[in-house]
Short mmCIF file of C-alpha atoms in Angstrom, two decimals:
data_model
loop_
_atom_site.label_atom_id
_atom_site.label_comp_id
_atom_site.label_asym_id
_atom_site.label_seq_id
_atom_site.Cartn_x
_atom_site.Cartn_y
_atom_site.Cartn_z
CA MET A 14 0.02 0.00 0.21
CA ASP A 15 2.72 2.27 0.81
CA LYS A 16 4.21 1.77 -2.47
CA LEU A 17 1.06 2.87 -4.49
CA LYS A 18 0.99 5.70 -2.39
CA LYS A 19 4.23 7.06 -3.27
CA VAL A 20 3.51 6.27 -7.21
CA LEU A 21 0.49 7.76 -7.10
CA SER A 22 1.39 10.70 -4.99
CA GLY A 23 5.08 11.47 -7.30
CA GLN A 24 7.21 10.77 -4.48
CA ASP A 25 8.43 7.30 -6.36
CA THR A 26 10.17 9.72 -9.36
CA GLU A 27 13.82 11.53 -9.29
CA ASP A 28 14.54 14.31 -7.79
CA ARG A 29 12.58 17.05 -9.36
CA GLY A 30 13.13 20.84 -8.95
CA GLY A 31 11.26 22.68 -6.18
CA LEU A 32 8.43 24.74 -8.70
CA SER A 33 7.87 21.30 -10.75
CA GLU A 34 7.28 19.67 -7.00
CA VAL A 35 4.74 21.97 -6.27
CA VAL A 36 2.95 22.39 -9.34
CA GLU A 37 2.96 18.20 -9.40
CA THR A 38 2.06 17.19 -5.75
CA PRO A 39 -1.29 17.22 -4.84
CA SER A 40 -1.67 19.09 -1.72
CA LEU A 41 -5.07 16.79 -0.18
CA SER A 42 -4.10 14.36 2.13
CA TRP A 43 -4.10 10.67 1.16
CA GLY A 44 -7.59 10.38 3.12
CA THR A 45 -9.08 13.25 1.18
CA ARG A 46 -7.53 12.24 -1.76
CA ILE A 47 -9.00 8.99 -2.03
CA LYS A 48 -12.73 9.97 -0.76
CA GLY A 49 -12.66 12.67 -3.50
CA PHE A 50 -11.65 10.25 -5.95
CA ILE A 51 -14.78 7.53 -4.67
CA ALA A 52 -17.05 10.23 -4.48
CA CYS A 53 -15.81 11.22 -8.07
CA PHE A 54 -16.09 8.14 -9.37
CA ALA A 55 -19.35 7.24 -7.83
CA ILE A 56 -20.97 10.23 -9.46
CA GLY A 57 -19.45 8.96 -12.80
CA ILE A 58 -20.77 5.48 -12.31
CA LEU A 59 -24.50 7.33 -11.36
CA CYS A 60 -24.61 9.39 -14.52
CA SER A 61 -23.67 6.41 -16.62
CA LEU A 62 -26.39 4.39 -15.21
CA LEU A 63 -29.17 7.26 -15.11
CA GLY A 64 -28.15 7.87 -18.71
CA THR A 65 -28.91 4.36 -19.63
CA LEU A 66 -32.01 4.58 -17.58
CA LEU A 67 -32.91 7.88 -19.26
CA LEU A 68 -32.65 6.31 -22.65
CA TRP A 69 -36.03 4.97 -22.29
CA VAL A 70 -37.84 8.21 -22.35
CA PRO A 71 -39.86 9.21 -25.27
CA LYS A 72 -38.52 11.93 -27.59
CA LYS A 73 -35.86 13.28 -25.39
CA GLY A 74 -34.24 9.65 -24.23
CA LEU A 75 -31.39 9.18 -26.73
CA VAL A 76 -30.16 12.97 -25.67
CA LEU A 77 -30.52 12.86 -22.09
CA PHE A 78 -28.50 9.32 -22.61
CA ILE A 79 -25.61 10.72 -24.25
CA VAL A 80 -25.35 13.97 -22.09
CA PHE A 81 -25.51 11.95 -18.97
CA TYR A 82 -23.16 8.97 -19.90
CA THR A 83 -20.72 11.79 -21.69
CA PHE A 84 -20.63 13.50 -18.11
CA GLY A 85 -20.09 10.34 -16.20
CA ASN A 86 -17.61 9.15 -18.36
CA ILE A 87 -15.64 12.70 -17.91
CA ALA A 88 -16.32 12.64 -14.10
CA SER A 89 -15.04 9.17 -13.79
CA LEU A 90 -12.02 10.18 -15.79
CA GLY A 91 -11.86 13.28 -13.77
CA SER A 92 -11.55 11.13 -10.68
CA THR A 93 -8.51 10.29 -11.10
CA ILE A 94 -6.91 13.55 -10.53
CA PHE A 95 -7.74 13.20 -7.03
CA LEU A 96 -5.02 10.44 -6.96
CA MET A 97 -2.19 11.73 -9.09
CA GLY A 98 -3.24 15.44 -9.23
CA PRO A 99 -3.89 17.38 -12.42
CA MET A 100 -0.60 18.12 -13.92
CA LYS A 101 0.61 14.38 -13.60
CA GLN A 102 -2.50 13.19 -14.42
CA LEU A 103 -2.34 14.80 -17.76
CA LYS A 104 1.35 13.85 -18.41
CA ARG A 105 0.26 10.34 -17.73
CA MET A 106 -2.29 10.37 -20.43
CA PHE A 107 -0.20 11.75 -23.20
CA GLU A 108 2.21 9.14 -22.50
CA PRO A 109 3.77 7.21 -26.19
CA THR A 110 1.68 4.62 -24.61
CA ARG A 111 -1.18 5.94 -24.20
CA LEU A 112 -1.52 8.77 -26.37
CA ILE A 113 -3.39 7.41 -29.15
CA ALA A 114 -6.42 6.00 -26.66
CA THR A 115 -6.30 9.24 -25.52
CA VAL A 116 -6.87 11.31 -28.35
CA VAL A 117 -9.23 8.93 -29.45
CA MET A 118 -11.38 8.80 -25.95
CA LEU A 119 -11.30 12.89 -26.09
CA LEU A 120 -12.56 12.82 -29.84
CA CYS A 121 -15.51 10.38 -29.20
CA LEU A 122 -16.60 12.70 -26.21
CA VAL A 123 -16.83 15.71 -28.30
CA LEU A 124 -18.04 13.93 -31.20
CA THR A 125 -20.76 12.55 -29.29
CA LEU A 126 -21.86 15.71 -27.99
CA CYS A 127 -21.86 17.70 -31.57
CA SER A 128 -23.67 14.51 -33.42
CA ALA A 129 -26.12 15.25 -30.51
CA PHE A 130 -26.47 18.88 -30.17
CA TRP A 131 -24.93 20.32 -33.38
CA TRP A 132 -25.34 17.70 -35.94
CA ARG A 133 -28.82 16.42 -34.28
CA ASN A 134 -28.12 13.09 -35.62
CA LYS A 135 -28.86 10.17 -33.36
CA GLY A 136 -27.31 7.50 -34.92
CA LEU A 137 -24.18 9.15 -35.43
CA ALA A 138 -24.60 9.98 -31.27
CA LEU A 139 -25.05 6.89 -30.69
CA ILE A 140 -22.07 4.99 -32.86
CA PHE A 141 -20.12 7.93 -30.95
CA CYS A 142 -21.23 6.69 -27.68
CA ILE A 143 -20.35 3.39 -28.29
CA LEU A 144 -16.69 4.19 -29.20
CA GLN A 145 -16.44 6.62 -26.23
CA SER A 146 -17.24 3.13 -24.08
CA LEU A 147 -14.54 1.14 -25.85
CA ALA A 148 -11.74 3.78 -25.82
CA MET A 149 -12.58 4.69 -22.11
CA THR A 150 -12.05 0.93 -21.52
CA TRP A 151 -8.63 0.86 -23.63
CA TYR A 152 -7.72 3.78 -21.99
CA SER A 153 -8.37 2.40 -18.67
CA LEU A 154 -6.49 -0.57 -19.89
CA SER A 155 -3.33 0.97 -20.43
CA PHE A 156 -2.79 1.71 -16.47
CA ILE A 157 -2.68 -2.10 -15.56
CA PRO A 158 0.09 -3.58 -16.61
CA PHE A 159 -0.17 -6.73 -19.63
CA ALA A 160 -3.75 -5.84 -19.88
CA ARG A 161 -3.54 -4.76 -23.00
CA ASP A 162 -1.54 -7.32 -24.06
CA ALA A 163 -4.35 -10.13 -22.25
CA VAL A 164 -7.13 -8.37 -24.42
CA LYS A 165 -5.48 -8.81 -27.53
CA LYS A 166 -4.23 -12.17 -27.25
CA CYS A 167 -8.17 -13.14 -25.64
CA PHE A 168 -9.56 -11.79 -29.18
CA THR A 169 -7.06 -13.07 -31.52
CA ALA A 170 -7.79 -16.66 -29.66
CA CYS A 171 -11.53 -15.99 -30.08
CA LEU A 172 -11.42 -14.86 -33.59
CA ALA A 173 -8.95 -17.58 -34.50
#
């Protein structure tokens, strides 16, 4: 548990300059950060589930689903800021191993909302919502060692 705290709080890295240490290190206590993470993640899950339930509302159901589902994904993604701090989270999001997943995920978030409100194309919005979910899953798997490789091998075995 101590190693996890060190890695997530940024204490596991090499010696840094004073200013970068202040910017990158979260100022909240470990307990407060865990509570913030749990609360924000729970709100994200709740919004996603609520969006799924609102999908069945006549006429405005799909739009409500897209809004709540996208907000839920943003809240879930934002919950990790409590664990790592905003600067470290941004740096880790755009590391070479996560770059494509991050760009696709953020692009799908924006395109889902654009297709629902600007283009008013519900079919396209639903497609982007599915892509958003897949991209978020692939992005999340990048934080688990060897998870992406395991998923690739599983799909390869299933399709072969």
